[in-house]
Short mmCIF file of C-alpha atoms in Angstrom, two decimals:
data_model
loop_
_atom_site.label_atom_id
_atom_site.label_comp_id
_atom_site.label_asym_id
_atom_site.label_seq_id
_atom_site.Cartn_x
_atom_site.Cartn_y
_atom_site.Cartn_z
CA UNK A 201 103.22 32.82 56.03
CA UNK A 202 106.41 33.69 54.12
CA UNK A 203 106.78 37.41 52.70
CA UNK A 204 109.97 39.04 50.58
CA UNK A 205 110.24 42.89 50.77
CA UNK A 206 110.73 44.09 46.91
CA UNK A 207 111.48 40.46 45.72
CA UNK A 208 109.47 36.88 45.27
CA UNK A 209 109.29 35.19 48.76
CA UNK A 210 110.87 31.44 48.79
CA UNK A 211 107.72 29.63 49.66
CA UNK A 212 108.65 26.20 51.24
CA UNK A 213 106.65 23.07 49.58
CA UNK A 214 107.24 19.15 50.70
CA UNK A 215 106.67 17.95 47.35
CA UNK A 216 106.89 14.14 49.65
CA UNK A 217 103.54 15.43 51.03
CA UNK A 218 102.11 14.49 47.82
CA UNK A 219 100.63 11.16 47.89
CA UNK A 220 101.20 10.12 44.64
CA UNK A 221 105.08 11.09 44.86
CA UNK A 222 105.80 9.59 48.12
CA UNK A 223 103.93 6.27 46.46
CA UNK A 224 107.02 6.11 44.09
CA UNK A 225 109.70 5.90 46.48
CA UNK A 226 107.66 3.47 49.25
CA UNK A 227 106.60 1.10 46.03
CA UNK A 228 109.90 0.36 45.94
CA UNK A 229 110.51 0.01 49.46
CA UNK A 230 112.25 3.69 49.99
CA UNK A 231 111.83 7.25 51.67
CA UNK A 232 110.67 9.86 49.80
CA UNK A 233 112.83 13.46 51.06
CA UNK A 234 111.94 16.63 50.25
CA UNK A 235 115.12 18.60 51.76
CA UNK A 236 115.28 21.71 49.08
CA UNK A 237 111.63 22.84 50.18
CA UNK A 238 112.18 26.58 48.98
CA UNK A 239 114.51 25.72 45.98
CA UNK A 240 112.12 24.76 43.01
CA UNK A 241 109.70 21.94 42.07
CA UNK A 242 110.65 18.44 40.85
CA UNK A 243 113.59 17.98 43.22
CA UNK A 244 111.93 15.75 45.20
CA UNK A 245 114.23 12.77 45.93
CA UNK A 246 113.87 8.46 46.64
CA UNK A 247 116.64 7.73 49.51
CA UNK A 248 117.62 4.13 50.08
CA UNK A 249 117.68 4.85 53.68
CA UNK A 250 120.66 4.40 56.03
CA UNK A 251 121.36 0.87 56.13
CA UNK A 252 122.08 1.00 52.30
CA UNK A 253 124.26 2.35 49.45
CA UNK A 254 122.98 4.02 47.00
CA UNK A 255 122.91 7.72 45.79
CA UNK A 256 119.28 9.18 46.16
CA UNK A 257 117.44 9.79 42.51
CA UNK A 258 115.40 12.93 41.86
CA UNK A 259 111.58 12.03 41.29
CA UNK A 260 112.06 8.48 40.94
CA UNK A 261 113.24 5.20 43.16
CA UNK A 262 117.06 5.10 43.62
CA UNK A 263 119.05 2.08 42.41
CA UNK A 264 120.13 0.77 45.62
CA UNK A 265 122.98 -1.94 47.29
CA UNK A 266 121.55 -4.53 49.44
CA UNK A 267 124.86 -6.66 50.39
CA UNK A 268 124.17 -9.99 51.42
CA UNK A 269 121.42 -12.68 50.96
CA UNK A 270 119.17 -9.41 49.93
CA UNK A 271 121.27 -9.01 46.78
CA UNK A 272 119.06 -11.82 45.34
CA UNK A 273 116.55 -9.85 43.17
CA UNK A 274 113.75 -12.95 44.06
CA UNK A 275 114.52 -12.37 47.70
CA UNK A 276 114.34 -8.26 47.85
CA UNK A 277 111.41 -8.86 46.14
CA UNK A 278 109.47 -10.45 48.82
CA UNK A 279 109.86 -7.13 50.72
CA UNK A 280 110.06 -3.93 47.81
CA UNK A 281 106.74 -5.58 46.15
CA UNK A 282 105.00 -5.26 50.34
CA UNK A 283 106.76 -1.52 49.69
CA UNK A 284 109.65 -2.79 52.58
CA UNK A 285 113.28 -3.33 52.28
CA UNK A 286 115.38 -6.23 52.46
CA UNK A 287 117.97 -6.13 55.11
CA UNK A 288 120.44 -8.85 55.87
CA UNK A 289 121.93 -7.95 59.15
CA UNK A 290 124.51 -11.10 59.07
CA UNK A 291 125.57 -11.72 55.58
CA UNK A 292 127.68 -15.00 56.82
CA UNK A 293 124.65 -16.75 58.23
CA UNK A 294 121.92 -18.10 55.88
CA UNK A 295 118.61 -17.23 56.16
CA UNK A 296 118.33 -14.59 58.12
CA UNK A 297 117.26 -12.13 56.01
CA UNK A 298 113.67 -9.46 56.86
CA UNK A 299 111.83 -7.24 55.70
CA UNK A 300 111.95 -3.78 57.18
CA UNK A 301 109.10 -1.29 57.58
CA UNK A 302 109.83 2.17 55.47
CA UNK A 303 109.01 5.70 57.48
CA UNK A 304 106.72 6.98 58.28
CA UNK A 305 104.98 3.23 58.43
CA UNK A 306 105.89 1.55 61.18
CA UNK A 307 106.39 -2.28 62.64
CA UNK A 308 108.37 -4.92 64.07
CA UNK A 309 110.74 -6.81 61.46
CA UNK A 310 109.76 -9.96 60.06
CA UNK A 311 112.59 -12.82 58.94
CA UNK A 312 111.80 -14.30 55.66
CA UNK A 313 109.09 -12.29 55.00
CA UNK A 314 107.16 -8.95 54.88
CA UNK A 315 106.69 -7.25 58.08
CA UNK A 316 103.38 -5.70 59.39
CA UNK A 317 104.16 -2.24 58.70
CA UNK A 318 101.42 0.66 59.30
CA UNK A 319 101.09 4.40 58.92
CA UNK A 320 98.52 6.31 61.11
CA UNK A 321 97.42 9.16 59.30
CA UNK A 322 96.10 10.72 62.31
CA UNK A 323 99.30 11.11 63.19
CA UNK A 324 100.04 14.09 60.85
CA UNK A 325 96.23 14.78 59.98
CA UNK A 326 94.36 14.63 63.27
CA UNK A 327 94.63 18.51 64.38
CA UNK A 328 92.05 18.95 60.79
CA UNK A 329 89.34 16.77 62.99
CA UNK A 330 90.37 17.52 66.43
CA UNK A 331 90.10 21.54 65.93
CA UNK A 332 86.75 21.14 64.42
CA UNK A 333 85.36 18.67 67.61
CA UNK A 334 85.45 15.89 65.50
CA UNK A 335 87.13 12.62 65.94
CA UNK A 336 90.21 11.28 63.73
CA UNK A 337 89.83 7.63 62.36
CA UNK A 338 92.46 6.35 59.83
CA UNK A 339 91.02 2.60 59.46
CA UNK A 340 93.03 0.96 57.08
CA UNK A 341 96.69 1.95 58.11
CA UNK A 342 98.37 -0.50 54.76
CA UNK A 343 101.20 1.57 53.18
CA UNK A 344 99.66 2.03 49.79
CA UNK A 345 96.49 2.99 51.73
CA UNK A 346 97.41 6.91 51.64
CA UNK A 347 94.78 9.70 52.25
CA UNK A 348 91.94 7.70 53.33
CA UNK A 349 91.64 8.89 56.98
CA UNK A 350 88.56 10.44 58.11
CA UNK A 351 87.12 13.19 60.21
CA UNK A 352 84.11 11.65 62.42
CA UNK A 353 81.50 13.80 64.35
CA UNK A 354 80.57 12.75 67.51
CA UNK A 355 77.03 11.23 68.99
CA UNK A 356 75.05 12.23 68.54
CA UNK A 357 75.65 14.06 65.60
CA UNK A 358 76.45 11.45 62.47
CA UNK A 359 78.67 12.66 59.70
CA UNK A 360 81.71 10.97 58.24
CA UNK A 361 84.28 13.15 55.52
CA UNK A 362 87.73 11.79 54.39
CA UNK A 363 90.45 13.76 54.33
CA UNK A 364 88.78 16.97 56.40
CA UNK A 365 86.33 17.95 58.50
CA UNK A 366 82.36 16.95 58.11
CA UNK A 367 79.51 18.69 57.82
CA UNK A 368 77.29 17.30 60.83
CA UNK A 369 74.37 16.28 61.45
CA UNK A 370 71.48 15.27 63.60
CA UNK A 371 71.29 11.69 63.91
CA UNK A 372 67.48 11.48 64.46
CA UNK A 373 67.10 13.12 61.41
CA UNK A 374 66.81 11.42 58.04
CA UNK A 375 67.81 13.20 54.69
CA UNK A 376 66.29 12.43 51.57
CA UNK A 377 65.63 14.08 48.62
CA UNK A 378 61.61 14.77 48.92
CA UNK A 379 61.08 15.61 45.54
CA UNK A 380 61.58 11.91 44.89
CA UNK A 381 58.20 11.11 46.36
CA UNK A 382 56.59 14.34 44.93
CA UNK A 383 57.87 15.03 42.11
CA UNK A 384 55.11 14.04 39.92
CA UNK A 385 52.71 16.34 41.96
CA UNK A 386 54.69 19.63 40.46
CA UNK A 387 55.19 17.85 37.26
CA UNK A 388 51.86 17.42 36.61
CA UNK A 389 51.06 20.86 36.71
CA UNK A 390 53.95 21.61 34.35
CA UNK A 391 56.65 22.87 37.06
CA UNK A 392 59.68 21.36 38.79
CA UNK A 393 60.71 19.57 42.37
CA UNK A 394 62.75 21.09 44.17
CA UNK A 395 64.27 20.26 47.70
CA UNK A 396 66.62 22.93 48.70
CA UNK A 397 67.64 20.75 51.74
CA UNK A 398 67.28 17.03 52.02
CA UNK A 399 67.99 17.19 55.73
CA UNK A 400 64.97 19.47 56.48
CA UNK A 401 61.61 17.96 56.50
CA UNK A 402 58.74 19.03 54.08
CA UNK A 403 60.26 22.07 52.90
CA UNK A 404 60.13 20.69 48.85
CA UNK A 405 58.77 23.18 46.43
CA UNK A 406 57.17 23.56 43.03
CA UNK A 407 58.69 25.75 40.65
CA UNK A 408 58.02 27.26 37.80
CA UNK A 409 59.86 26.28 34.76
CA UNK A 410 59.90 30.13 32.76
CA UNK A 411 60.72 31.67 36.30
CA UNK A 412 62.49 29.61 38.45
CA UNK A 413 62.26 32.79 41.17
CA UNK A 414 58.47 31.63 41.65
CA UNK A 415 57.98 28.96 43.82
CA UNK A 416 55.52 27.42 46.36
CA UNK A 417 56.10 24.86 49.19
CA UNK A 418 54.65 21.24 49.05
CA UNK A 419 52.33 22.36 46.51
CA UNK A 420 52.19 23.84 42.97
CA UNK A 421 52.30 27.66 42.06
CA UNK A 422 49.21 28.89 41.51
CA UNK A 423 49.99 30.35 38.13
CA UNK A 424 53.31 29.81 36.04
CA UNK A 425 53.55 30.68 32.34
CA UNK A 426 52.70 28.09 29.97
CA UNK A 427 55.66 26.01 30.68
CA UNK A 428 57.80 25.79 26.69
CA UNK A 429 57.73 21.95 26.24
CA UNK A 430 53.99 22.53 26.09
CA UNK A 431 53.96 25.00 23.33
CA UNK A 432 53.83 22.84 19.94
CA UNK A 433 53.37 26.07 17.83
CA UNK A 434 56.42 27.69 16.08
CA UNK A 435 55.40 31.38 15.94
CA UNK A 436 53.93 31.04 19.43
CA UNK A 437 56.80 29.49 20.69
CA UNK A 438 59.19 32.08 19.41
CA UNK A 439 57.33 35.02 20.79
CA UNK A 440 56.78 33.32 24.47
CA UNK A 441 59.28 34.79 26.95
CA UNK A 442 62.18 32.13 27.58
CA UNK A 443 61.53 30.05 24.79
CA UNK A 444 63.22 28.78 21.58
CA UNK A 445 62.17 26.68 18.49
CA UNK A 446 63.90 23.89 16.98
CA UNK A 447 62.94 23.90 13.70
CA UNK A 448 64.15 20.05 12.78
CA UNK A 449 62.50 18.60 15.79
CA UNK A 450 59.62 20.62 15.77
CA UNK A 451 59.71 21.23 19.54
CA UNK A 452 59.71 24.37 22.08
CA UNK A 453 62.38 24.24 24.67
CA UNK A 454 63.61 26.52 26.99
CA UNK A 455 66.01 29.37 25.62
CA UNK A 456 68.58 28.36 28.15
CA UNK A 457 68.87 24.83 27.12
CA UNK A 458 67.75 24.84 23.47
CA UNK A 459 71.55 24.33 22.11
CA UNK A 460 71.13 20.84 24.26
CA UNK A 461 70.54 18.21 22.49
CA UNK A 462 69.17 14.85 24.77
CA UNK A 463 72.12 13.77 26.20
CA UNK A 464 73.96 10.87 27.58
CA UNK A 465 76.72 11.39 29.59
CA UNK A 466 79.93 9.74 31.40
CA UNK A 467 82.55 11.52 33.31
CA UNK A 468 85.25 9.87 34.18
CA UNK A 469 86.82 11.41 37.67
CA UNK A 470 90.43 11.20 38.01
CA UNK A 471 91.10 9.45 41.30
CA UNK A 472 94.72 9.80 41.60
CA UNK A 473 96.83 10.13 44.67
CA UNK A 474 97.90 13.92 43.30
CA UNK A 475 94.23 14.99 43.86
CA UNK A 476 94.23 13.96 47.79
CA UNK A 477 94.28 17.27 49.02
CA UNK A 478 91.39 18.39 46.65
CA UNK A 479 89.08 14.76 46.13
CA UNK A 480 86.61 16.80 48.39
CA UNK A 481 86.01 19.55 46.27
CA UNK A 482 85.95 18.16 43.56
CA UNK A 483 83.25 15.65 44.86
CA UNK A 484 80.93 18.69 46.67
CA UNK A 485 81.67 20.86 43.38
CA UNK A 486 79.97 17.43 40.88
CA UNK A 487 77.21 16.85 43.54
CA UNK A 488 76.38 20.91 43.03
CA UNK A 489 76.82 20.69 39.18
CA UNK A 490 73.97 17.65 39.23
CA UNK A 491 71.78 19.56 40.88
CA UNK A 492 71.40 22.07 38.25
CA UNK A 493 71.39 19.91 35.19
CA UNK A 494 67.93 19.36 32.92
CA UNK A 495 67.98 15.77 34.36
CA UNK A 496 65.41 13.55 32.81
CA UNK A 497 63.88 12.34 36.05
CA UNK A 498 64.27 8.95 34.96
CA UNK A 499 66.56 6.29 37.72
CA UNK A 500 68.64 4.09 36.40
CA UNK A 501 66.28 0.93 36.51
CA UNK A 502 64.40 3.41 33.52
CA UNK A 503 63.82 3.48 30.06
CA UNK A 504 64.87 7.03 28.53
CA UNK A 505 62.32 9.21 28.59
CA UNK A 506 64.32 12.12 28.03
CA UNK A 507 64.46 12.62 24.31
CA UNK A 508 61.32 15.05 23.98
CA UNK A 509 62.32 17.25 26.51
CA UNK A 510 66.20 17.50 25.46
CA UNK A 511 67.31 16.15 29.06
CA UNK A 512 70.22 14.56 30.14
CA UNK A 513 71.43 11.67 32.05
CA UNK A 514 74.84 11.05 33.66
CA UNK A 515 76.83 8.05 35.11
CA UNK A 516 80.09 8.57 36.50
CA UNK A 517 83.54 6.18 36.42
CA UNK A 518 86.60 6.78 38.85
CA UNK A 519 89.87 5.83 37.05
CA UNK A 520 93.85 6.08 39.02
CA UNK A 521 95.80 2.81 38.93
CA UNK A 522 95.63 0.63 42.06
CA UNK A 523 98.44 -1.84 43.31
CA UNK A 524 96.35 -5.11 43.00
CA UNK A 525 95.61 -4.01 39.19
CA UNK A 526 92.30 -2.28 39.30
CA UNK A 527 92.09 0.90 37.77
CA UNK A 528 88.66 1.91 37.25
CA UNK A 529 85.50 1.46 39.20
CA UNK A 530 81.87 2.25 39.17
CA UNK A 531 79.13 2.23 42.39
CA UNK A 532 78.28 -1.34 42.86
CA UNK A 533 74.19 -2.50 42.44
CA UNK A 534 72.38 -1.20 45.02
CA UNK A 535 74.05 2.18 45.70
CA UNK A 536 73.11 5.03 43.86
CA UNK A 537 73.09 4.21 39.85
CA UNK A 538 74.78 1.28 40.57
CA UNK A 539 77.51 2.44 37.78
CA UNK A 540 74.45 2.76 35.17
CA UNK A 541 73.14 5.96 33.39
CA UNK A 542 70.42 8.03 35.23
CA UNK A 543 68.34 11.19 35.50
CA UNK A 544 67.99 11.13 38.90
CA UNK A 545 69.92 13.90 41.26
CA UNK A 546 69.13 11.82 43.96
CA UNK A 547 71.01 8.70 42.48
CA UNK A 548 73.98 10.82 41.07
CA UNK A 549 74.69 12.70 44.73
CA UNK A 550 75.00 8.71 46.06
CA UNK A 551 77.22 7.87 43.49
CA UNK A 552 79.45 10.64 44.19
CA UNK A 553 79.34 10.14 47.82
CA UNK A 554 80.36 6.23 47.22
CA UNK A 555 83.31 8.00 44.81
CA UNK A 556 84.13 10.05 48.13
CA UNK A 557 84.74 7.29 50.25
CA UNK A 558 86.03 4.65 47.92
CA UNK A 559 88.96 7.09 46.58
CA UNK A 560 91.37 4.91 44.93
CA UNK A 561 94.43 7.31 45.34
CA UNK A 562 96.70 5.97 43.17
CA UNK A 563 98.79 6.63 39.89
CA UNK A 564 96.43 8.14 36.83
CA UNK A 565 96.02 5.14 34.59
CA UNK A 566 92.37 5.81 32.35
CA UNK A 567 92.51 3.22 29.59
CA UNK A 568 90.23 0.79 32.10
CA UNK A 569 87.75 3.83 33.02
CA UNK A 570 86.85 4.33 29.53
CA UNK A 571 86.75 0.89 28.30
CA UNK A 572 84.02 1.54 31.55
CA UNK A 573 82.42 4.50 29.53
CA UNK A 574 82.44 2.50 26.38
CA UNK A 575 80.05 -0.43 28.01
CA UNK A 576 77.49 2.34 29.81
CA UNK A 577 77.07 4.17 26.83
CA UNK A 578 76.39 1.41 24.65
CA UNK A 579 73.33 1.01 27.03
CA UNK A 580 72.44 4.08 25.36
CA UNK A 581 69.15 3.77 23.30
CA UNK A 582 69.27 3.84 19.80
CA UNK A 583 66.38 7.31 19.75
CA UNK A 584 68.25 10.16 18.92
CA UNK A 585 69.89 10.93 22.22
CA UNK A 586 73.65 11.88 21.81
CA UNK A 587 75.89 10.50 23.59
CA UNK A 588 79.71 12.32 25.20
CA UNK A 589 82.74 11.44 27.71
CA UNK A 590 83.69 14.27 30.03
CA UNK A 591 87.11 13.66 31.56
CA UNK A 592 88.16 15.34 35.12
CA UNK A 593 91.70 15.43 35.14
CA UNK A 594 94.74 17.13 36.99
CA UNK A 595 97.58 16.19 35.06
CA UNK A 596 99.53 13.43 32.62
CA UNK A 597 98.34 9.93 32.59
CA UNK A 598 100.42 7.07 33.02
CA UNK A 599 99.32 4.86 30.27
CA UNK A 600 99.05 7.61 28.04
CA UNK A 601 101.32 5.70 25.21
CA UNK A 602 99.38 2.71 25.38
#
């Protein structure tokens, strides 16, 4: 901790810490240094590294001088484009030209070629796992594969989190949402499901729509007032406690959604390698939010059902920029929504999750993630429901003039 007496303390930052900063430099087979850590923002530099010329360039790769058979743009390209550099160590013999790993990565040189170069996260990120009795695993080591490591707990315990520690569990216990099962037995009687905690067995409760603080577990509440969807009276609607009329639909909802109209909904999660510190949150913070939605109930295999009842469904699209060209993606069929629409919490938590451990971590490039949006929402039924983007978002995007 860094204090000033009577003046602003100089709070050191390694801006090269950032993921998607020290991409820029190693993309082009350089070393992102951050040596003015208490002297402002933005100064973060791209070095060409020892072996070169080459002055270092503020916040973006350095034009550097690679004598010899490396000169040749085709031939430096083998490495830069593997994020390596071309070194020739012998410029008057032909041919024997390599690729050189790029710190922190590390790995043997390779002639002619690109070298095997890896970066063990762990390195720099294990204390996070090892001071919470966890395990460090960074499993894909690739250069461009940048805060992907994981905290695992031990047996028999099962949990898995990237980029911190995770929440552990019993592994002889299985957690599922309950209310899936039982759900209709509390909807029936004109109340909601409710599992506070899909780890804990049989502990899913009705509630009562009007008064949410009235509950019962694994059966419904003996009395509830008339839930409002029920109500098909204007006056009566109006004068029950909680409730609001909409006049053009000619339908009772609850005072605390009435301004929500059905609702289809995409957000598109920014995935970029700026937001490695904070994917987490973000992720826990969604999988919170979904919870306490008016969902429709309906999965994604479906039909909207949701238009009486002014609910909502939600899909969700990651967008960043990866090196390969994707820059979007969706949870593939079979987990969660499988990048479709749905009213299901249950579905929606998965999807996240998959988000959580397939973060792209790359630059912030969201033209593909809504052409995404675009083809889930024109799944949308033609009934009414509306239909709305929400973007999550840290900062400029890349292909924002295109």
């Amino acid at each position: 901790l860094v204090r000033a007496v009577a003046a602003a303390a100089a709070c050191p930052v390694d801006e090269c810490a950032d993921a998607a900063n020290a991409l820029v430099c190693q993309r082009a087979g350089q070393q992102c240094v951050d040596d003015k850590l208490a002297d402002r923002l933005g100064n973060w530099e791209c070095h060409c590294g020892a072996l070169f010329g080459g002055a270092p360039k503020v916040a973006a790769p350095a034009t550097c001088v690679q004598p010899g058979e490396c000169d040749n743009a085709v031939t430096a390209a083998v490495c830069t484009d593997a994020g390596q550099v071309c070194f020739d160590p012998d410029e008057a013999v032909a041919g024997d030209w390599a690729c050189l790993c790029v710190a922190p990565a590390t790995g043997a040189p390779a002639v002619g070629q690109p070298a095997v170069c890896g970066v063990d996260e762990c390195a720099a990120n294990g204390l996070a796992c090892t001071s919470a009795e966890q395990s460090c695993v960074d499993a894909d080591r690739g250069v461009f594969a940048v805060g992907d490591w994981e905290c695992h707990c031990y047996a028999p315990q099962v949990g898995v989190r990237t980029g911190g520690p995770a929440a552990c569990a019993d592994g002889n216990r299985t957690c599922a949402d309950e209310c899936e099962a039982n759900r209709p037995t509390c909807v029936t009687a004109g109340q909601s499901c409710v599992d506070p905690e899909p780890c804990v067995e049989a502990d899913w409760e009705c509630r009562c729509i009007r008064a949410a603080s009235k509950s019962n577990v694994g059966a419904p509440v003996a009395s509830c007032a008339t839930p409002c969807s029920a109500i098909n009276d204007g006056c009566a609607c109006q004068e029950a406690d909680g409730c609001a009329w909409l006049a053009d639909d000619a339908v009772c909802v609850e005072r605390q959604y009435g301004a929500c109209p059905a609702l289809d909904l995409v957000v598109l999660l920014d995935g970029s390698g700026s937001l490695v510190y904070a994917f987490d949150e973000v992720i826990d913070g969604l999988q919170a939010w979904v919870r306490t939605l008016p969902l429709s109930g309906d999965n994604a295999d479906a039909v909207s059902s949701g238009l009486a009842n002014h609910s909502v469904r939600v899909a969700f699209v990651q967008y960043s920029g990866t090196f390969n060209g994707e820059k979007a993606q969706v949870t593939p069929a079979g987990t969660g929504t499988g990048g479709r629409l749905s009213g299901s919490a249950t579905e929606l938590v998965a999807d996240l999750e998959w988000h959580r451990r397939n973060y792209m971590a790359e630059k912030t490039f969201i033209g593909e993630g809504l052409g995404l949006a675009a083809d889930i929402l024109a799944t949308s039924p033609v009934d009414g429901r509306r239909r709305a983007v929400y973007i999550v978002s840290d900062g400029k995007l890349d292909d924002a003039g295109s």
